[in-house]
Short mmCIF file of C-alpha atoms and ligand atoms in Angstrom, two decimals:
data_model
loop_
_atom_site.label_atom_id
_atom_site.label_comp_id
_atom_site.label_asym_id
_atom_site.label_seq_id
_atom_site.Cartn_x
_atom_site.Cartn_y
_atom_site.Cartn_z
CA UNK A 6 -56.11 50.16 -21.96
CA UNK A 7 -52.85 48.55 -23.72
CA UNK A 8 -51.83 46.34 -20.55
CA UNK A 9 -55.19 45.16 -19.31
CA UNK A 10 -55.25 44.13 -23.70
CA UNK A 11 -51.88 42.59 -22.68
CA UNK A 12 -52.82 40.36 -20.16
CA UNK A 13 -55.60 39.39 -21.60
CA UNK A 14 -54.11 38.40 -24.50
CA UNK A 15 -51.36 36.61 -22.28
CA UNK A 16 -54.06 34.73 -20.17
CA UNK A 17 -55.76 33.52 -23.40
CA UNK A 18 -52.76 32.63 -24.64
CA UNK A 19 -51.76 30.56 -21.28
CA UNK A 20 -54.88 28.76 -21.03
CA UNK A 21 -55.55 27.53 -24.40
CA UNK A 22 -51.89 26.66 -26.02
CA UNK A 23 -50.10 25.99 -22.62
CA UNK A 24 -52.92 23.26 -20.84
CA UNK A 25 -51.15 20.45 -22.04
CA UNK A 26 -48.00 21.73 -21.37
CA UNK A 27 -49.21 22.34 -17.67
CA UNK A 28 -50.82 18.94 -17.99
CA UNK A 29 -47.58 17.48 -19.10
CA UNK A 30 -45.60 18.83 -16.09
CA UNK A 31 -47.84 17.90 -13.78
CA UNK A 32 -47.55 14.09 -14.62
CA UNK A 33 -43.44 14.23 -14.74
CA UNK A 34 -43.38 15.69 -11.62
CA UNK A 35 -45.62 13.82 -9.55
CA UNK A 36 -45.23 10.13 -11.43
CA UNK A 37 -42.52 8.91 -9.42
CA UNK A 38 -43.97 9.98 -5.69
CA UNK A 39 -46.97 8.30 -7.00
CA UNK A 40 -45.25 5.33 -7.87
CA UNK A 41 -43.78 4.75 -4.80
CA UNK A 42 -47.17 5.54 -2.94
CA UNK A 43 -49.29 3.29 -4.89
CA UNK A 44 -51.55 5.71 -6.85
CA UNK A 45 -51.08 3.37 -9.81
CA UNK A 46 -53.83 1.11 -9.33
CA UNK A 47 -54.76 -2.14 -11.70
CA UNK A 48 -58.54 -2.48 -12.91
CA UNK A 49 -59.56 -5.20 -14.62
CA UNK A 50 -61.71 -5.98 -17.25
CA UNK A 51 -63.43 -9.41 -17.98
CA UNK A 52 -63.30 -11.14 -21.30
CA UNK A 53 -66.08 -13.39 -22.35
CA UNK A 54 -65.81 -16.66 -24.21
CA UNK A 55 -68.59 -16.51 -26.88
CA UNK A 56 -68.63 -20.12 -26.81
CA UNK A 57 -69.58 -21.14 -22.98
CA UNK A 58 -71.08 -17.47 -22.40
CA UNK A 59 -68.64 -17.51 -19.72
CA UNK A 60 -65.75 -15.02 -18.31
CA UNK A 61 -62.71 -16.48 -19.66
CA UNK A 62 -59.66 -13.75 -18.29
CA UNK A 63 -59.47 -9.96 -18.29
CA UNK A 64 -57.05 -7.27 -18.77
CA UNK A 65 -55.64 -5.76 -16.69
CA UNK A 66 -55.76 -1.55 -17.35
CA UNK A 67 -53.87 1.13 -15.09
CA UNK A 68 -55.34 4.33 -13.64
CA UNK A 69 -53.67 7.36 -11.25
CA UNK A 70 -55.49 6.96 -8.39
CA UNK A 71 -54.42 11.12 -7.90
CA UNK A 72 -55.48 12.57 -4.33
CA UNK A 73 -56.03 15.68 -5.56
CA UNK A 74 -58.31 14.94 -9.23
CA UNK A 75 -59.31 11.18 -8.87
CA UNK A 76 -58.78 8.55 -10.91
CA UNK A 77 -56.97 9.59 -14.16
CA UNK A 78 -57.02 7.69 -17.15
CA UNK A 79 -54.03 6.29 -18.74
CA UNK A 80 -54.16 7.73 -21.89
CA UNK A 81 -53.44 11.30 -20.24
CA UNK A 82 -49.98 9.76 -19.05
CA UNK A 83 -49.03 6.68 -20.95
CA UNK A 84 -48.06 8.74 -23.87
CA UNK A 85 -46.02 11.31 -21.57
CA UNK A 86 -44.40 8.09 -19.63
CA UNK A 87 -43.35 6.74 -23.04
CA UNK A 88 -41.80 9.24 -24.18
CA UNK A 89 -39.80 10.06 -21.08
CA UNK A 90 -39.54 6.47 -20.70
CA UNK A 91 -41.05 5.99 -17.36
CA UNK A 92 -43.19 3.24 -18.72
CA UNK A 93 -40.64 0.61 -18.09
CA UNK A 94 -41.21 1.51 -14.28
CA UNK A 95 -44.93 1.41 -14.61
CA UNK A 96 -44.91 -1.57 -16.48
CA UNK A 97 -43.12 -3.62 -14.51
CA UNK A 98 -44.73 -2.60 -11.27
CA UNK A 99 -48.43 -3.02 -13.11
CA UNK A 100 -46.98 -6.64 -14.15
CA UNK A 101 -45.75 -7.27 -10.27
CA UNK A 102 -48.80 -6.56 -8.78
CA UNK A 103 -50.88 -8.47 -11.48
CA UNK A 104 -48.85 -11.48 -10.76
CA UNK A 105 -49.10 -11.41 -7.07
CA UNK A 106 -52.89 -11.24 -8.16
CA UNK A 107 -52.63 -14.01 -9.61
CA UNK A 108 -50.58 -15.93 -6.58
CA UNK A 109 -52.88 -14.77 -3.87
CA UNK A 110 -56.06 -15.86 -5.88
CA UNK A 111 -53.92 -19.44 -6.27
CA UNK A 112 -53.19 -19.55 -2.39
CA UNK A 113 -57.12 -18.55 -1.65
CA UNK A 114 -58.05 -21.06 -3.87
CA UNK A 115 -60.30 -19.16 -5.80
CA UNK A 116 -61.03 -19.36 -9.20
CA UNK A 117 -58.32 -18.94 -11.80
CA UNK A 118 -58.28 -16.47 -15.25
CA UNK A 119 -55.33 -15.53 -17.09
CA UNK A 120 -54.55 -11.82 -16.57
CA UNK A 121 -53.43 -9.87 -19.59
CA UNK A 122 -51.13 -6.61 -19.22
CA UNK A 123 -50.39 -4.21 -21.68
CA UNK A 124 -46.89 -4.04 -22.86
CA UNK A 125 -45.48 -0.79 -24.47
CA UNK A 126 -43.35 -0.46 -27.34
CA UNK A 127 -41.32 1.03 -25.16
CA UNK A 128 -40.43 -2.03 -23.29
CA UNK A 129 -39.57 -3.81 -26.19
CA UNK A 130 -36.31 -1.99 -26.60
CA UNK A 131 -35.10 -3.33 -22.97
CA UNK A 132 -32.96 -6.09 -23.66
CA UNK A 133 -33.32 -7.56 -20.10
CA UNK A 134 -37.63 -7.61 -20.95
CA UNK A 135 -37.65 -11.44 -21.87
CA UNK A 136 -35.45 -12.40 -18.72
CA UNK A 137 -37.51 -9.78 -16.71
CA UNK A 138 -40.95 -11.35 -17.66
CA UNK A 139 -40.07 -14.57 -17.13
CA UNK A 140 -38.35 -13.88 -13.12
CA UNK A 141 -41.83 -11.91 -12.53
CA UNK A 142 -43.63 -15.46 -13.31
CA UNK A 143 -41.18 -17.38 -11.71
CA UNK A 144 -40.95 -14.92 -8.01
CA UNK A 145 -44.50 -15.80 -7.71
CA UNK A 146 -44.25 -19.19 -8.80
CA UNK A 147 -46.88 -19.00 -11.66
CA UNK A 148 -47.60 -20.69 -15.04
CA UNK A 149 -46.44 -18.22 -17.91
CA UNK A 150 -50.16 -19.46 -19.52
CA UNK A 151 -51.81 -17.13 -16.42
CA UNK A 152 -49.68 -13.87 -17.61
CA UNK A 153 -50.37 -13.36 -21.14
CA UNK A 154 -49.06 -10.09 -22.68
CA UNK A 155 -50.17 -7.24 -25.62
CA UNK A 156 -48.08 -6.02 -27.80
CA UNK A 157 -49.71 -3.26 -29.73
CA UNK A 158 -49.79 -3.68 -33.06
CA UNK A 159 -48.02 -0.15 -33.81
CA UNK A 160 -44.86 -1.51 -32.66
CA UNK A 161 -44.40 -2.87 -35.39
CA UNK A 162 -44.25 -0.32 -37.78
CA UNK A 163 -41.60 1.24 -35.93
CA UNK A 164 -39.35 -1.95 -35.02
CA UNK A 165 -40.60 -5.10 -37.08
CA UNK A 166 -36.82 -7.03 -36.43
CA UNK A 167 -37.06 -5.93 -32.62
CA UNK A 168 -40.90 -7.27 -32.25
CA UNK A 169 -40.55 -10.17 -34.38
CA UNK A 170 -37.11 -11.32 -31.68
CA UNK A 171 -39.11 -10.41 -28.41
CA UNK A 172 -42.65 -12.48 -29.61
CA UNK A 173 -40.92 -15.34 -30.64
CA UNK A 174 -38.38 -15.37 -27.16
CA UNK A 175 -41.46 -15.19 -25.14
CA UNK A 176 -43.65 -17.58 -26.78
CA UNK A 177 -40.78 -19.92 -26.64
CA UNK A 178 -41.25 -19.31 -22.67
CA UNK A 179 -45.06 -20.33 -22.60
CA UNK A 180 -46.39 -16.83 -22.95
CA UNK A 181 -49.14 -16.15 -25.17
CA UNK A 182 -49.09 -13.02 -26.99
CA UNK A 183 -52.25 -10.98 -28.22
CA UNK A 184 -51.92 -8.63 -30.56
CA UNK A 185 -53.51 -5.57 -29.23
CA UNK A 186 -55.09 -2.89 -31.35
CA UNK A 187 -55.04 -5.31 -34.60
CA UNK A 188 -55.65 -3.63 -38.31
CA UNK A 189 -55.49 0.02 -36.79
CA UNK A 190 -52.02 0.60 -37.98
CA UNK A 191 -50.32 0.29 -41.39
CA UNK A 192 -48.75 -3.46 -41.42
CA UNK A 193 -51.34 -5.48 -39.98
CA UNK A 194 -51.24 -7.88 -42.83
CA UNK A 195 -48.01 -7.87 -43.69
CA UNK A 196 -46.73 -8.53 -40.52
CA UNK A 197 -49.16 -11.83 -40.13
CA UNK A 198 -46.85 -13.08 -42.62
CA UNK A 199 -43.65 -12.74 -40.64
CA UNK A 200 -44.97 -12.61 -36.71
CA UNK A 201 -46.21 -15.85 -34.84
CA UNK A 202 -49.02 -14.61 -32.26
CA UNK A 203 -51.74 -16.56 -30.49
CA UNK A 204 -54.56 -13.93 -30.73
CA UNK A 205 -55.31 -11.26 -32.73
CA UNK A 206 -57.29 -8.68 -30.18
CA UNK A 207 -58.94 -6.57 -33.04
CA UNK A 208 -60.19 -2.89 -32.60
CA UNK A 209 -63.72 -2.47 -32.66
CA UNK A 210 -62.91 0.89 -34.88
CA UNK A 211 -63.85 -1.88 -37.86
CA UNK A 212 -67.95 -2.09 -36.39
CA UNK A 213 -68.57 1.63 -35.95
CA UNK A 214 -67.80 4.87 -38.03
CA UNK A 215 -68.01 2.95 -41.45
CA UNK A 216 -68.81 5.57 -44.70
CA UNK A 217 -69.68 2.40 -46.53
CA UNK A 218 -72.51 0.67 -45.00
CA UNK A 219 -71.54 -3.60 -44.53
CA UNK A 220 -68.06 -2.47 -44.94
CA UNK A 221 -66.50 -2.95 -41.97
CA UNK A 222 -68.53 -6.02 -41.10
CA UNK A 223 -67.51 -7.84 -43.68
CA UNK A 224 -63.38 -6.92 -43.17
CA UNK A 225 -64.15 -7.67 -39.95
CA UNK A 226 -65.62 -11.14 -41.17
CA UNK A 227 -63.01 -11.61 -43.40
CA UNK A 228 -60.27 -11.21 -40.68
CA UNK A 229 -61.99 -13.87 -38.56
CA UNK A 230 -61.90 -16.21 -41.29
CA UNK A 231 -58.16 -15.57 -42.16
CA UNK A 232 -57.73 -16.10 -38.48
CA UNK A 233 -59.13 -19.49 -38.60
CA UNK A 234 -57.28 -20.30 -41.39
CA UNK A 235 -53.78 -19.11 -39.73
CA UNK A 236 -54.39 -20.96 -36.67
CA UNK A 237 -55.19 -17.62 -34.53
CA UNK A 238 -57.86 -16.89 -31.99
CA UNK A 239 -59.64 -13.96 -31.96
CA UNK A 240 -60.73 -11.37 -29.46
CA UNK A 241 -63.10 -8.29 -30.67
CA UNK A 242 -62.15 -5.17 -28.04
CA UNK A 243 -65.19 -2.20 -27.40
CA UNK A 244 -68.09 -4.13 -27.76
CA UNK A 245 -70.96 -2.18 -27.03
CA UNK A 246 -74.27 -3.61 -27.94
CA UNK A 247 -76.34 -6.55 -28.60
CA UNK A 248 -76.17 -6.67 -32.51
CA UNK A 249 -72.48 -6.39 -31.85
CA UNK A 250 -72.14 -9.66 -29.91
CA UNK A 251 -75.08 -11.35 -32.70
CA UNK A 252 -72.75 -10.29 -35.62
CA UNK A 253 -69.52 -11.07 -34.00
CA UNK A 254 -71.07 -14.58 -32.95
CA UNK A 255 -72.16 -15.45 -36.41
CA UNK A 256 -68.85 -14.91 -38.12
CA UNK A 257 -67.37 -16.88 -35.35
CA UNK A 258 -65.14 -14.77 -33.32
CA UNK A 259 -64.10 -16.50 -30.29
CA UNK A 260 -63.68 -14.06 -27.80
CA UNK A 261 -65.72 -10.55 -26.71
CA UNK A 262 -64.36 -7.71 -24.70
CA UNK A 263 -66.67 -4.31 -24.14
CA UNK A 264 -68.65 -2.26 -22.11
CA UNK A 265 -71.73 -4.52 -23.13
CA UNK A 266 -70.45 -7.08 -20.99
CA UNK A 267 -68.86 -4.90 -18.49
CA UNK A 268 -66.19 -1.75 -17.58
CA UNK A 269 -62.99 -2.28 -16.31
CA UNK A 270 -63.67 -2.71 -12.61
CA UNK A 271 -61.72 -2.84 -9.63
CA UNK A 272 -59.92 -6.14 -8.17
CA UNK A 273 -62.44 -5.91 -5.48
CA UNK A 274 -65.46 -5.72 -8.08
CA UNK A 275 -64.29 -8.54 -10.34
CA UNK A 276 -63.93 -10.86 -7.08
CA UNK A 277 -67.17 -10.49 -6.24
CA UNK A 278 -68.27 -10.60 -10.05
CA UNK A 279 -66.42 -14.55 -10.79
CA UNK A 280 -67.64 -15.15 -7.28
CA UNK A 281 -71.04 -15.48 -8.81
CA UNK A 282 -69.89 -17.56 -11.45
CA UNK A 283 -72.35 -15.69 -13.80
CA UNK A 284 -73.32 -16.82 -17.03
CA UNK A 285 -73.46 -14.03 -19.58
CA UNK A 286 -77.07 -14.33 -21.19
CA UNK A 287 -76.93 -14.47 -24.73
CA UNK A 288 -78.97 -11.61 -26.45
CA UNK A 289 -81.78 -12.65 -28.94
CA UNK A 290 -81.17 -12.67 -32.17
CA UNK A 291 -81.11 -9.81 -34.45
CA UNK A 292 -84.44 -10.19 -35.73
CA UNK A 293 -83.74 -6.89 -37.74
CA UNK A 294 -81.51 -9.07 -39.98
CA UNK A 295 -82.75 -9.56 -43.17
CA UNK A 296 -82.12 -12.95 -45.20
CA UNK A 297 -80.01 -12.97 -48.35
P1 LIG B 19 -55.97 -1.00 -24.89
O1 LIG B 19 -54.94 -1.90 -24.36
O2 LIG B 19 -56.35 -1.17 -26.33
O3 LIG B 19 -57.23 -1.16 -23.94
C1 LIG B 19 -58.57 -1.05 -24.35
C2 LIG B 19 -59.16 0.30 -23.98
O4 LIG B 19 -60.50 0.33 -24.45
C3 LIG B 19 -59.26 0.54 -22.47
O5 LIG B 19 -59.12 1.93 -22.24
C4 LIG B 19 -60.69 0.11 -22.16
O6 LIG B 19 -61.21 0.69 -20.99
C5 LIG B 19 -61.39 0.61 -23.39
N1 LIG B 19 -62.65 -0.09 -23.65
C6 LIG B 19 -62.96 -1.36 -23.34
N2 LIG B 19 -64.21 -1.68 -23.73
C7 LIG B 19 -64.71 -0.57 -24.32
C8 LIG B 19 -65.98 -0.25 -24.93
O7 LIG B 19 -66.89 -1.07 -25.04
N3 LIG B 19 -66.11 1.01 -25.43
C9 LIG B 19 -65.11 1.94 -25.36
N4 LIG B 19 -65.35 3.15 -25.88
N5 LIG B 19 -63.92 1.68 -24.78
C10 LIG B 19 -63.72 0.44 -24.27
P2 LIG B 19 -58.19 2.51 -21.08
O8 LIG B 19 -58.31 1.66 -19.87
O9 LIG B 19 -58.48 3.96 -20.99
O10 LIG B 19 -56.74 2.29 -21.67
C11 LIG B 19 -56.33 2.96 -22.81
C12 LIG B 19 -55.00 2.47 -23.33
O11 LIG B 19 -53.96 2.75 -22.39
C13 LIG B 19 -54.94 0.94 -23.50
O12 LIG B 19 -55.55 0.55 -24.72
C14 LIG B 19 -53.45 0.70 -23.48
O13 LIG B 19 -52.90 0.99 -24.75
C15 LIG B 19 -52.97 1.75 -22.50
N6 LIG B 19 -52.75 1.11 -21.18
C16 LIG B 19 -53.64 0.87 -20.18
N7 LIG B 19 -53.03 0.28 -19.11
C17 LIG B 19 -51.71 0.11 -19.46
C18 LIG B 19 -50.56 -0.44 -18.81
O14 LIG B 19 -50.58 -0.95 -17.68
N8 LIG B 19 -49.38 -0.40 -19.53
C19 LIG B 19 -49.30 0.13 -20.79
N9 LIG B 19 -48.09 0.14 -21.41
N10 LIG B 19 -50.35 0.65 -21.43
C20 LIG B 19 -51.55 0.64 -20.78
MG1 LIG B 20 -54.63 -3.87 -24.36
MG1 LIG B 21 -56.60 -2.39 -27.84
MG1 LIG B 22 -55.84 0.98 -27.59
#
């Protein structure tokens, strides 16, 4: 029967090549009711010093809190919000709330970790984002040291004049700036040369995945040591197991981020989690390792 064929053919069509479309318009036309009813909610999660074993800050990571599908992740609407440009909303409202985070744990007089929060390409091209930044820090009466910021290393590519203006404005503030996502795009060396950063928050793409085996560990070494050498901390992102944090302590990266130490949690969880002032326990050594 030609029309049953039809619809068939029209209902295939609609659910494979037309989801993300559906997807898509879902997200534009619910993002700014959601905004305004606080379904953006911050998670945060806690980065270890390698050195003390201790939490030393987190990041701060956004989810869609949606009442009808749960908790969405951002990288179903981040994309969609850059390119409509509703990021700069969402960004400044995730950077709000972190900083009156960050107040209200001063006032309680609770422990203190800087918070970072992400900051989109996007944003860069707002002229007002240096001056914005900086009244967020001073509304809530905080040390630019407690807010630091990521700038993904993509941005870049794509504006090196524009990046290279709005890193060195805000360092010149008292921010420090991580580079998020560093040696997953196409300038990461080149740019060292030109950009001043304070930490390079490298992608643990380098540790997993790798054709050649010892490959990636040793770029990975390398970059720690050219760190050293250009003054730069460093902060390994998606660690996941024990040899991880053995390798990543021998070649002497400073910082550790990763569901080995934890998930992003919510503000709630991570209270109670610094409330315990926990000591991460070092794993053993890799006794697999052999000597050369
Ligand atoms: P990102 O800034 O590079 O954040 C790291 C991502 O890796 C997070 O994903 C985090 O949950 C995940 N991750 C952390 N440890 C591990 C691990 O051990 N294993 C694995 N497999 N993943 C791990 P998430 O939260 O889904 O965020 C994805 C991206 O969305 C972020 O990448 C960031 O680019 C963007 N994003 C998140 N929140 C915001 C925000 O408030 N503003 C902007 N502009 N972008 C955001
Ligand atoms: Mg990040
Ligand atoms: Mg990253
Ligand atoms: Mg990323």
């Amino acid at each position: 029967n030609c029309s049953t064929n039809y619809l068939q053919h029209f209902c295939f069509y609609e659910n494979s090549m037309n989801d993300k479309s559906i997807e898509e318009q879902y997200v534009v036309n619910n993002m700014k009711e959601a905004l305004e009813n606080d379904q953006f909610i911050i998670y945060l999660q806690p980065k270890y010093d390698l050195r003390t074993n201790t939490i030393d800050g987190a990041e701060a990571l956004v989810r869609w809190n949606n009442p009808e599908q749960g908790l969405i992740s951002p990288n179903v609407f981040i994309p969609i919000f850059e390119h409509n440009g509703f990021i700069v909303n969402l960004d400044f409202y995730i950077w709000d709330q972190v900083c009156k985070l960050l107040r209200r744990w001063l006032d309680e007089g609770r422990p203190i970790y800087p918070i970072s929060v992400n900051i989109s390409r996007v944003d860069l091209f707002n002229p007002k984002l240096v001056d914005t930044i900086c009244a967020l820090v001073n509304k809530y009466n905080l040390s630019p040291k407690l807010l630091q910021l990521e700038l993904t290393e993509s941005a870049y590519t794509s504006n090196p004049q524009l990046i290279k203006k709005r890193m060195a404005s805000l360092r010149e503030k008292g921010f420090t700036i991580l580079m998020d996502d560093f040696g997953t795009g196409y300038s990461s060396l080149n740019m060292l040369k030109d950009i001043i950063v304070d930490i390079l928050k490298i992608d643990m793409r380098f540790l997993s995945d790798c054709e050649i085996p010892g490959r990636g560990e040793n770029i990975l070494g390398s970059i720690v040591r050219m760190a050293k050498w250009l003054d730069l901390l460093v902060i390994v992102e998606g660690v996941e197991t024990a040899e991880q944090v053995n390798f990543l302590r021998s070649i002497g990266c400073e910082y550790v981020q990763g569901y080995y130490f934890s998930k992003p949690i919510s503000i709630g969880d991570f209270e109670t989690l610094i409330a315990k002032k926990s000591t991460f326990i070092p794993p053993p050594p890799d006794t697999n390792q052999t000597i050369s």
